[in-house]
């Protein structure tokens, strides 16, 4: 039973995880980094080949802009993967210094909205059913702009995007407590995102980025609440220790990842309609190996969550047995599920240790030798 549930798990990797990345101070270049979206997808296909549960790759526009998106989708299919969510980018142009869809200048707002609608066109061309929206919009100082008017502008833009979506398409609204805006972010928390999505309808849902909260936030409560309301669209999985949020998922607090996955399973969110996406930048570790490790971390947390004896837990909760209920959770969390997952991979025709199998495959040595010349994919700092 548990193996069957793990066998159907789907974890989406992000195209930008395969390019060069870094902090605001420095980007560290690596050998073999993709030079275009086609090579990014080739690398993502390797993650799926060794894990068996990463069949889609998210695109980021304009980082992954191409002349023919249908051809890009065909390329992905030939490599055994598909195009996942389309991520918009309204935070890097100079015009967006004071915001994008919430900017005080209507011309800038119109430019930002046009880009969001372009992303829906790309969804149509690639077969993607999910648009992911994140806005860096906000202010740095009190009085810089009108707080309520910015929410009105945001609502207007979201409504226009919602209207453009097809019947089987949706958008996921992301939130972030701070950065790059330091006084006020226009979508700072799950409540703000939820309120906007609730007003729009079923094609608007919230995405929970696990690194975008204040320290000590009970993320699994947010997950449980959104699932109860039918508004949890998916995750951006990553980790952080202090303020940045692009480390490998489960690196900082694997117990938190387990608690989140338990609420997903308990709340009926372990389905294809919940997007389990990675949102990470591997600044110093190898790109493909970093993604493989992240996928494995999610698998392990999921396996442990599936092991929770829910009947025993419910009985302890009804009896008010505080220690007994906690023990049920801890018993599952403390179980070593690695042998189970290794056995499952062998049953799926895969090597039991994806990290070791990838290292022995020689793929990195091949791309390091072949990808010479051209411009490496990534972002500057």
PDB file of C-alpha atoms in Angstrom, residues 60-321:
ATOM      1  CA  UNK A  60      10.771  30.547 -15.952  1.00  0.00           C
ATOM      2  CA  UNK A  61      10.017  33.273 -18.480  1.00  0.00           C
ATOM      3  CA  UNK A  62      11.997  35.084 -19.872  1.00  0.00           C
ATOM      4  CA  UNK A  63      14.914  32.980 -18.572  1.00  0.00           C
ATOM      5  CA  UNK A  64      13.588  30.079 -20.664  1.00  0.00           C
ATOM      6  CA  UNK A  65      12.317  32.055 -23.621  1.00  0.00           C
ATOM      7  CA  UNK A  66      12.517  30.278 -26.997  1.00  0.00           C
ATOM      8  CA  UNK A  67      11.149  30.949 -30.462  1.00  0.00           C
ATOM      9  CA  UNK A  68       9.078  27.765 -30.597  1.00  0.00           C
ATOM     10  CA  UNK A  69       7.536  26.511 -27.357  1.00  0.00           C
ATOM     11  CA  UNK A  70       5.785  23.615 -29.044  1.00  0.00           C
ATOM     12  CA  UNK A  71       9.198  22.409 -30.195  1.00  0.00           C
ATOM     13  CA  UNK A  72      10.534  22.751 -26.646  1.00  0.00           C
ATOM     14  CA  UNK A  73       7.644  20.635 -25.389  1.00  0.00           C
ATOM     15  CA  UNK A  74       8.400  18.006 -28.065  1.00  0.00           C
ATOM     16  CA  UNK A  75      12.036  18.009 -26.993  1.00  0.00           C
ATOM     17  CA  UNK A  76      10.981  17.373 -23.402  1.00  0.00           C
ATOM     18  CA  UNK A  77       8.682  14.527 -24.427  1.00  0.00           C
ATOM     19  CA  UNK A  78      11.469  12.894 -26.426  1.00  0.00           C
ATOM     20  CA  UNK A  79      13.572  12.889 -23.245  1.00  0.00           C
ATOM     21  CA  UNK A  80      10.774  11.353 -21.183  1.00  0.00           C
ATOM     22  CA  UNK A  81       9.634  14.452 -19.305  1.00  0.00           C
ATOM     23  CA  UNK A  82       7.038  17.191 -19.733  1.00  0.00           C
ATOM     24  CA  UNK A  83       6.653  20.914 -19.184  1.00  0.00           C
ATOM     25  CA  UNK A  84       5.247  21.807 -15.786  1.00  0.00           C
ATOM     26  CA  UNK A  85       4.368  25.171 -14.330  1.00  0.00           C
ATOM     27  CA  UNK A  86       5.173  28.385 -16.175  1.00  0.00           C
ATOM     28  CA  UNK A  87       6.757  30.926 -13.826  1.00  0.00           C
ATOM     29  CA  UNK A  88       6.468  34.620 -14.615  1.00  0.00           C
ATOM     30  CA  UNK A  89       9.178  37.212 -14.009  1.00  0.00           C
ATOM     31  CA  UNK A  90       8.113  40.773 -13.235  1.00  0.00           C
ATOM     32  CA  UNK A  91      10.986  41.638 -10.935  1.00  0.00           C
ATOM     33  CA  UNK A  92      14.156  42.062 -13.000  1.00  0.00           C
ATOM     34  CA  UNK A  93      13.421  44.917 -15.390  1.00  0.00           C
ATOM     35  CA  UNK A  94      14.442  48.437 -14.378  1.00  0.00           C
ATOM     36  CA  UNK A  95      10.828  49.506 -14.854  1.00  0.00           C
ATOM     37  CA  UNK A  96       9.853  47.369 -11.867  1.00  0.00           C
ATOM     38  CA  UNK A  97      11.958  49.241  -9.310  1.00  0.00           C
ATOM     39  CA  UNK A  98       8.783  50.530  -7.619  1.00  0.00           C
ATOM     40  CA  UNK A  99       6.704  47.470  -8.377  1.00  0.00           C
ATOM     41  CA  UNK A 100       5.143  45.672 -11.319  1.00  0.00           C
ATOM     42  CA  UNK A 101       1.376  45.113 -11.185  1.00  0.00           C
ATOM     43  CA  UNK A 102       1.168  47.400  -8.134  1.00  0.00           C
ATOM     44  CA  UNK A 103       3.405  50.129  -9.583  1.00  0.00           C
ATOM     45  CA  UNK A 104       1.948  53.655  -9.333  1.00  0.00           C
ATOM     46  CA  UNK A 105       2.516  54.189 -13.069  1.00  0.00           C
ATOM     47  CA  UNK A 106      -0.251  52.596 -15.195  1.00  0.00           C
ATOM     48  CA  UNK A 107       2.146  52.080 -18.109  1.00  0.00           C
ATOM     49  CA  UNK A 108       4.408  49.904 -15.987  1.00  0.00           C
ATOM     50  CA  UNK A 109       1.401  47.984 -14.706  1.00  0.00           C
ATOM     51  CA  UNK A 110       0.272  47.400 -18.280  1.00  0.00           C
ATOM     52  CA  UNK A 111       3.716  46.092 -19.220  1.00  0.00           C
ATOM     53  CA  UNK A 112       3.706  43.665 -16.285  1.00  0.00           C
ATOM     54  CA  UNK A 113       0.206  42.423 -17.084  1.00  0.00           C
ATOM     55  CA  UNK A 114       1.149  41.868 -20.717  1.00  0.00           C
ATOM     56  CA  UNK A 115       3.976  39.621 -19.567  1.00  0.00           C
ATOM     57  CA  UNK A 116       1.640  37.607 -17.344  1.00  0.00           C
ATOM     58  CA  UNK A 117      -0.762  37.111 -20.238  1.00  0.00           C
ATOM     59  CA  UNK A 118       2.176  36.110 -22.450  1.00  0.00           C
ATOM     60  CA  UNK A 119       2.920  33.374 -19.913  1.00  0.00           C
ATOM     61  CA  UNK A 120      -0.618  32.036 -20.367  1.00  0.00           C
ATOM     62  CA  UNK A 121       0.046  31.929 -24.124  1.00  0.00           C
ATOM     63  CA  UNK A 122       3.138  29.847 -23.351  1.00  0.00           C
ATOM     64  CA  UNK A 123       1.008  27.545 -21.219  1.00  0.00           C
ATOM     65  CA  UNK A 124      -1.245  27.019 -24.226  1.00  0.00           C
ATOM     66  CA  UNK A 125       1.730  26.209 -26.461  1.00  0.00           C
ATOM     67  CA  UNK A 126       3.453  23.803 -24.054  1.00  0.00           C
ATOM     68  CA  UNK A 127       0.391  22.101 -22.602  1.00  0.00           C
ATOM     69  CA  UNK A 128       1.065  23.415 -19.106  1.00  0.00           C
ATOM     70  CA  UNK A 129      -1.948  23.813 -16.842  1.00  0.00           C
ATOM     71  CA  UNK A 130      -0.315  25.916 -14.111  1.00  0.00           C
ATOM     72  CA  UNK A 131       0.894  29.516 -13.992  1.00  0.00           C
ATOM     73  CA  UNK A 132       2.920  30.500 -10.938  1.00  0.00           C
ATOM     74  CA  UNK A 133       2.860  34.127  -9.868  1.00  0.00           C
ATOM     75  CA  UNK A 134       5.308  35.747  -7.501  1.00  0.00           C
ATOM     76  CA  UNK A 135       5.542  39.490  -7.073  1.00  0.00           C
ATOM     77  CA  UNK A 136       8.525  41.224  -5.515  1.00  0.00           C
ATOM     78  CA  UNK A 137       6.329  44.322  -5.332  1.00  0.00           C
ATOM     79  CA  UNK A 138       6.448  46.310  -2.130  1.00  0.00           C
ATOM     80  CA  UNK A 139       7.871  49.418  -0.518  1.00  0.00           C
ATOM     81  CA  UNK A 140      10.980  50.218   1.483  1.00  0.00           C
ATOM     82  CA  UNK A 141       9.694  53.178   3.505  1.00  0.00           C
ATOM     83  CA  UNK A 142       6.509  54.259   5.282  1.00  0.00           C
ATOM     84  CA  UNK A 143       4.517  56.615   3.105  1.00  0.00           C
ATOM     85  CA  UNK A 144       6.318  55.578  -0.082  1.00  0.00           C
ATOM     86  CA  UNK A 145       3.005  54.514  -1.650  1.00  0.00           C
ATOM     87  CA  UNK A 146      -0.611  53.959  -0.707  1.00  0.00           C
ATOM     88  CA  UNK A 147      -0.988  50.492   0.845  1.00  0.00           C
ATOM     89  CA  UNK A 148      -4.658  50.044  -0.029  1.00  0.00           C
ATOM     90  CA  UNK A 149      -4.289  51.305  -3.588  1.00  0.00           C
ATOM     91  CA  UNK A 150      -1.513  48.796  -4.189  1.00  0.00           C
ATOM     92  CA  UNK A 151      -3.871  46.001  -3.131  1.00  0.00           C
ATOM     93  CA  UNK A 152      -6.490  47.365  -5.535  1.00  0.00           C
ATOM     94  CA  UNK A 153      -3.946  47.329  -8.369  1.00  0.00           C
ATOM     95  CA  UNK A 154      -2.917  43.773  -7.489  1.00  0.00           C
ATOM     96  CA  UNK A 155      -6.527  42.597  -7.461  1.00  0.00           C
ATOM     97  CA  UNK A 156      -7.144  44.186 -10.860  1.00  0.00           C
ATOM     98  CA  UNK A 157      -4.163  42.410 -12.419  1.00  0.00           C
ATOM     99  CA  UNK A 158      -5.024  39.051 -10.876  1.00  0.00           C
ATOM    100  CA  UNK A 159      -8.583  39.326 -12.154  1.00  0.00           C
ATOM    101  CA  UNK A 160      -7.327  39.979 -15.689  1.00  0.00           C
ATOM    102  CA  UNK A 161      -5.051  36.931 -15.573  1.00  0.00           C
ATOM    103  CA  UNK A 162      -7.824  34.791 -14.100  1.00  0.00           C
ATOM    104  CA  UNK A 163     -10.146  35.792 -16.923  1.00  0.00           C
ATOM    105  CA  UNK A 164      -7.543  34.754 -19.514  1.00  0.00           C
ATOM    106  CA  UNK A 165      -7.055  31.231 -18.106  1.00  0.00           C
ATOM    107  CA  UNK A 166      -8.576  28.264 -19.883  1.00  0.00           C
ATOM    108  CA  UNK A 167     -11.071  25.949 -18.230  1.00  0.00           C
ATOM    109  CA  UNK A 168      -8.396  23.434 -17.218  1.00  0.00           C
ATOM    110  CA  UNK A 169      -5.771  26.008 -16.260  1.00  0.00           C
ATOM    111  CA  UNK A 170      -5.076  27.700 -12.939  1.00  0.00           C
ATOM    112  CA  UNK A 171      -2.687  30.079 -11.310  1.00  0.00           C
ATOM    113  CA  UNK A 172      -0.869  29.661  -8.023  1.00  0.00           C
ATOM    114  CA  UNK A 173      -0.206  32.828  -6.052  1.00  0.00           C
ATOM    115  CA  UNK A 174       3.018  32.819  -4.070  1.00  0.00           C
ATOM    116  CA  UNK A 175       3.770  34.967  -1.032  1.00  0.00           C
ATOM    117  CA  UNK A 176       6.967  36.102   0.671  1.00  0.00           C
ATOM    118  CA  UNK A 177       7.423  37.846   3.978  1.00  0.00           C
ATOM    119  CA  UNK A 178      10.106  40.229   2.762  1.00  0.00           C
ATOM    120  CA  UNK A 179      12.843  40.785   0.184  1.00  0.00           C
ATOM    121  CA  UNK A 180      13.508  42.657  -1.945  1.00  0.00           C
ATOM    122  CA  UNK A 181      10.975  45.033  -0.360  1.00  0.00           C
ATOM    123  CA  UNK A 182      11.882  45.639   3.276  1.00  0.00           C
ATOM    124  CA  UNK A 183       9.081  47.770   4.735  1.00  0.00           C
ATOM    125  CA  UNK A 184       6.047  46.150   3.160  1.00  0.00           C
ATOM    126  CA  UNK A 185       5.582  43.382   0.632  1.00  0.00           C
ATOM    127  CA  UNK A 186       2.308  43.443  -1.309  1.00  0.00           C
ATOM    128  CA  UNK A 187       1.771  39.680  -0.927  1.00  0.00           C
ATOM    129  CA  UNK A 188       3.579  39.026   2.368  1.00  0.00           C
ATOM    130  CA  UNK A 189       1.729  36.004   3.739  1.00  0.00           C
ATOM    131  CA  UNK A 190      -0.674  33.164   3.084  1.00  0.00           C
ATOM    132  CA  UNK A 191      -3.653  35.155   4.341  1.00  0.00           C
ATOM    133  CA  UNK A 192      -3.179  37.867   1.743  1.00  0.00           C
ATOM    134  CA  UNK A 193      -2.726  35.320  -1.029  1.00  0.00           C
ATOM    135  CA  UNK A 194      -5.730  33.344   0.201  1.00  0.00           C
ATOM    136  CA  UNK A 195      -7.975  36.413   0.312  1.00  0.00           C
ATOM    137  CA  UNK A 196      -7.195  37.325  -3.295  1.00  0.00           C
ATOM    138  CA  UNK A 197      -7.624  33.744  -4.508  1.00  0.00           C
ATOM    139  CA  UNK A 198     -10.872  33.264  -2.583  1.00  0.00           C
ATOM    140  CA  UNK A 199     -12.410  36.284  -4.262  1.00  0.00           C
ATOM    141  CA  UNK A 200     -11.457  35.113  -7.752  1.00  0.00           C
ATOM    142  CA  UNK A 201     -12.653  31.508  -7.728  1.00  0.00           C
ATOM    143  CA  UNK A 202     -11.491  27.892  -8.105  1.00  0.00           C
ATOM    144  CA  UNK A 203      -8.806  28.537 -10.733  1.00  0.00           C
ATOM    145  CA  UNK A 204      -6.831  30.657  -8.233  1.00  0.00           C
ATOM    146  CA  UNK A 205      -4.945  28.819  -5.484  1.00  0.00           C
ATOM    147  CA  UNK A 206      -2.125  29.475  -3.035  1.00  0.00           C
ATOM    148  CA  UNK A 207       1.378  28.052  -3.329  1.00  0.00           C
ATOM    149  CA  UNK A 208       3.326  27.541  -0.103  1.00  0.00           C
ATOM    150  CA  UNK A 209       7.036  28.275  -0.442  1.00  0.00           C
ATOM    151  CA  UNK A 210       8.576  26.641   2.615  1.00  0.00           C
ATOM    152  CA  UNK A 211      11.268  29.323   2.897  1.00  0.00           C
ATOM    153  CA  UNK A 212       8.995  32.366   2.810  1.00  0.00           C
ATOM    154  CA  UNK A 213       7.864  32.659   6.417  1.00  0.00           C
ATOM    155  CA  UNK A 214       8.874  34.362   9.613  1.00  0.00           C
ATOM    156  CA  UNK A 215      11.100  32.225  11.876  1.00  0.00           C
ATOM    157  CA  UNK A 216       9.064  29.792  13.943  1.00  0.00           C
ATOM    158  CA  UNK A 217       5.990  29.894  11.686  1.00  0.00           C
ATOM    159  CA  UNK A 218       3.925  26.717  11.869  1.00  0.00           C
ATOM    160  CA  UNK A 219       3.861  25.949   8.157  1.00  0.00           C
ATOM    161  CA  UNK A 220       1.941  22.708   8.536  1.00  0.00           C
ATOM    162  CA  UNK A 221      -0.947  24.660  10.077  1.00  0.00           C
ATOM    163  CA  UNK A 222      -1.069  26.815   6.941  1.00  0.00           C
ATOM    164  CA  UNK A 223      -1.059  23.670   4.817  1.00  0.00           C
ATOM    165  CA  UNK A 224      -3.889  22.103   6.826  1.00  0.00           C
ATOM    166  CA  UNK A 225      -5.980  25.279   6.665  1.00  0.00           C
ATOM    167  CA  UNK A 226      -5.558  25.777   2.930  1.00  0.00           C
ATOM    168  CA  UNK A 227      -6.357  22.135   2.242  1.00  0.00           C
ATOM    169  CA  UNK A 228      -9.509  22.414   4.337  1.00  0.00           C
ATOM    170  CA  UNK A 229     -10.572  25.388   2.228  1.00  0.00           C
ATOM    171  CA  UNK A 230      -9.629  23.788  -1.090  1.00  0.00           C
ATOM    172  CA  UNK A 231      -7.071  26.493  -1.781  1.00  0.00           C
ATOM    173  CA  UNK A 232      -3.731  24.685  -1.514  1.00  0.00           C
ATOM    174  CA  UNK A 233      -2.410  24.569  -5.063  1.00  0.00           C
ATOM    175  CA  UNK A 234       1.095  23.374  -4.381  1.00  0.00           C
ATOM    176  CA  UNK A 235       4.501  23.889  -2.861  1.00  0.00           C
ATOM    177  CA  UNK A 236       7.820  25.445  -3.612  1.00  0.00           C
ATOM    178  CA  UNK A 237      10.052  23.146  -1.592  1.00  0.00           C
ATOM    179  CA  UNK A 238      13.354  24.476  -0.244  1.00  0.00           C
ATOM    180  CA  UNK A 239      15.076  25.200   3.066  1.00  0.00           C
ATOM    181  CA  UNK A 240      16.560  28.158   4.849  1.00  0.00           C
ATOM    182  CA  UNK A 241      18.367  28.765   8.105  1.00  0.00           C
ATOM    183  CA  UNK A 242      18.041  32.544   8.415  1.00  0.00           C
ATOM    184  CA  UNK A 243      16.646  34.694   5.626  1.00  0.00           C
ATOM    185  CA  UNK A 244      17.501  33.129   2.291  1.00  0.00           C
ATOM    186  CA  UNK A 245      15.337  30.275   1.100  1.00  0.00           C
ATOM    187  CA  UNK A 246      16.983  28.365  -1.728  1.00  0.00           C
ATOM    188  CA  UNK A 247      18.751  25.517   0.057  1.00  0.00           C
ATOM    189  CA  UNK A 248      17.867  21.884  -0.582  1.00  0.00           C
ATOM    190  CA  UNK A 249      14.516  20.917   0.869  1.00  0.00           C
ATOM    191  CA  UNK A 250      14.816  19.137   4.203  1.00  0.00           C
ATOM    192  CA  UNK A 251      18.356  20.400   4.774  1.00  0.00           C
ATOM    193  CA  UNK A 252      17.504  22.770   7.626  1.00  0.00           C
ATOM    194  CA  UNK A 253      14.606  20.938   9.292  1.00  0.00           C
ATOM    195  CA  UNK A 254      13.691  17.490   7.956  1.00  0.00           C
ATOM    196  CA  UNK A 255      11.195  17.066  10.798  1.00  0.00           C
ATOM    197  CA  UNK A 256       9.272  20.080   9.516  1.00  0.00           C
ATOM    198  CA  UNK A 257       9.137  18.558   6.030  1.00  0.00           C
ATOM    199  CA  UNK A 258       7.729  15.364   7.561  1.00  0.00           C
ATOM    200  CA  UNK A 259       5.074  17.329   9.461  1.00  0.00           C
ATOM    201  CA  UNK A 260       4.087  19.167   6.295  1.00  0.00           C
ATOM    202  CA  UNK A 261       3.776  15.956   4.305  1.00  0.00           C
ATOM    203  CA  UNK A 262       1.693  14.372   7.059  1.00  0.00           C
ATOM    204  CA  UNK A 263      -0.822  17.224   6.856  1.00  0.00           C
ATOM    205  CA  UNK A 264      -0.846  16.908   3.065  1.00  0.00           C
ATOM    206  CA  UNK A 265      -1.695  13.208   3.297  1.00  0.00           C
ATOM    207  CA  UNK A 266      -4.128  13.599   6.178  1.00  0.00           C
ATOM    208  CA  UNK A 267      -5.900  16.478   4.400  1.00  0.00           C
ATOM    209  CA  UNK A 268      -6.362  14.733   1.067  1.00  0.00           C
ATOM    210  CA  UNK A 269      -3.715  16.777  -0.720  1.00  0.00           C
ATOM    211  CA  UNK A 270      -1.582  13.891  -1.919  1.00  0.00           C
ATOM    212  CA  UNK A 271      -2.973  14.073  -5.448  1.00  0.00           C
ATOM    213  CA  UNK A 272      -1.882  15.169  -8.913  1.00  0.00           C
ATOM    214  CA  UNK A 273      -3.645  18.504  -8.392  1.00  0.00           C
ATOM    215  CA  UNK A 274      -1.193  19.476  -5.669  1.00  0.00           C
ATOM    216  CA  UNK A 275       1.999  20.684  -7.344  1.00  0.00           C
ATOM    217  CA  UNK A 276       5.034  19.418  -5.439  1.00  0.00           C
ATOM    218  CA  UNK A 277       7.654  21.684  -6.979  1.00  0.00           C
ATOM    219  CA  UNK A 278      11.240  22.326  -5.974  1.00  0.00           C
ATOM    220  CA  UNK A 279      12.330  25.974  -5.935  1.00  0.00           C
ATOM    221  CA  UNK A 280      16.051  25.952  -5.292  1.00  0.00           C
ATOM    222  CA  UNK A 281      19.293  27.455  -6.486  1.00  0.00           C
ATOM    223  CA  UNK A 282      22.377  25.304  -6.100  1.00  0.00           C
ATOM    224  CA  UNK A 283      25.015  27.972  -5.644  1.00  0.00           C
ATOM    225  CA  UNK A 284      27.949  25.851  -4.464  1.00  0.00           C
ATOM    226  CA  UNK A 285      26.808  22.231  -4.843  1.00  0.00           C
ATOM    227  CA  UNK A 286      26.514  20.367  -8.177  1.00  0.00           C
ATOM    228  CA  UNK A 287      23.243  21.147  -9.912  1.00  0.00           C
ATOM    229  CA  UNK A 288      21.842  17.792 -10.986  1.00  0.00           C
ATOM    230  CA  UNK A 289      23.054  15.955  -7.905  1.00  0.00           C
ATOM    231  CA  UNK A 290      21.507  18.676  -5.745  1.00  0.00           C
ATOM    232  CA  UNK A 291      18.144  18.129  -7.404  1.00  0.00           C
ATOM    233  CA  UNK A 292      18.392  14.364  -7.024  1.00  0.00           C
ATOM    234  CA  UNK A 293      19.148  14.735  -3.323  1.00  0.00           C
ATOM    235  CA  UNK A 294      16.205  17.104  -2.913  1.00  0.00           C
ATOM    236  CA  UNK A 295      13.830  14.670  -4.614  1.00  0.00           C
ATOM    237  CA  UNK A 296      15.082  11.907  -2.324  1.00  0.00           C
ATOM    238  CA  UNK A 297      14.527  14.114   0.736  1.00  0.00           C
ATOM    239  CA  UNK A 298      10.895  14.673  -0.257  1.00  0.00           C
ATOM    240  CA  UNK A 299      10.457  10.955  -0.887  1.00  0.00           C
ATOM    241  CA  UNK A 300      11.806  10.097   2.560  1.00  0.00           C
ATOM    242  CA  UNK A 301       9.584  12.619   4.312  1.00  0.00           C
ATOM    243  CA  UNK A 302       6.581  11.322   2.375  1.00  0.00           C
ATOM    244  CA  UNK A 303       7.338   7.704   3.210  1.00  0.00           C
ATOM    245  CA  UNK A 304       7.560   8.533   6.904  1.00  0.00           C
ATOM    246  CA  UNK A 305       4.308  10.484   6.748  1.00  0.00           C
ATOM    247  CA  UNK A 306       2.602   7.521   5.078  1.00  0.00           C
ATOM    248  CA  UNK A 307       3.798   5.299   7.936  1.00  0.00           C
ATOM    249  CA  UNK A 308       1.893   7.260  10.572  1.00  0.00           C
ATOM    250  CA  UNK A 309      -0.671   4.973  12.225  1.00  0.00           C
ATOM    251  CA  UNK A 310      -3.601   7.314  11.769  1.00  0.00           C
ATOM    252  CA  UNK A 311      -6.052   5.100  13.658  1.00  0.00           C
ATOM    253  CA  UNK A 312      -3.769   4.953  16.687  1.00  0.00           C
ATOM    254  CA  UNK A 313      -3.142   8.667  16.431  1.00  0.00           C
ATOM    255  CA  UNK A 314      -6.857   9.469  16.281  1.00  0.00           C
ATOM    256  CA  UNK A 315      -7.547   7.200  19.245  1.00  0.00           C
ATOM    257  CA  UNK A 316      -4.863   8.906  21.327  1.00  0.00           C
ATOM    258  CA  UNK A 317      -6.186  12.324  20.320  1.00  0.00           C
ATOM    259  CA  UNK A 318      -9.760  11.422  21.291  1.00  0.00           C
ATOM    260  CA  UNK A 319      -8.527  10.104  24.631  1.00  0.00           C
ATOM    261  CA  UNK A 320      -6.546  13.252  25.305  1.00  0.00           C
ATOM    262  CA  UNK A 321      -3.375  11.178  25.470  1.00  0.00           C
TER     263      UNK A 321
END
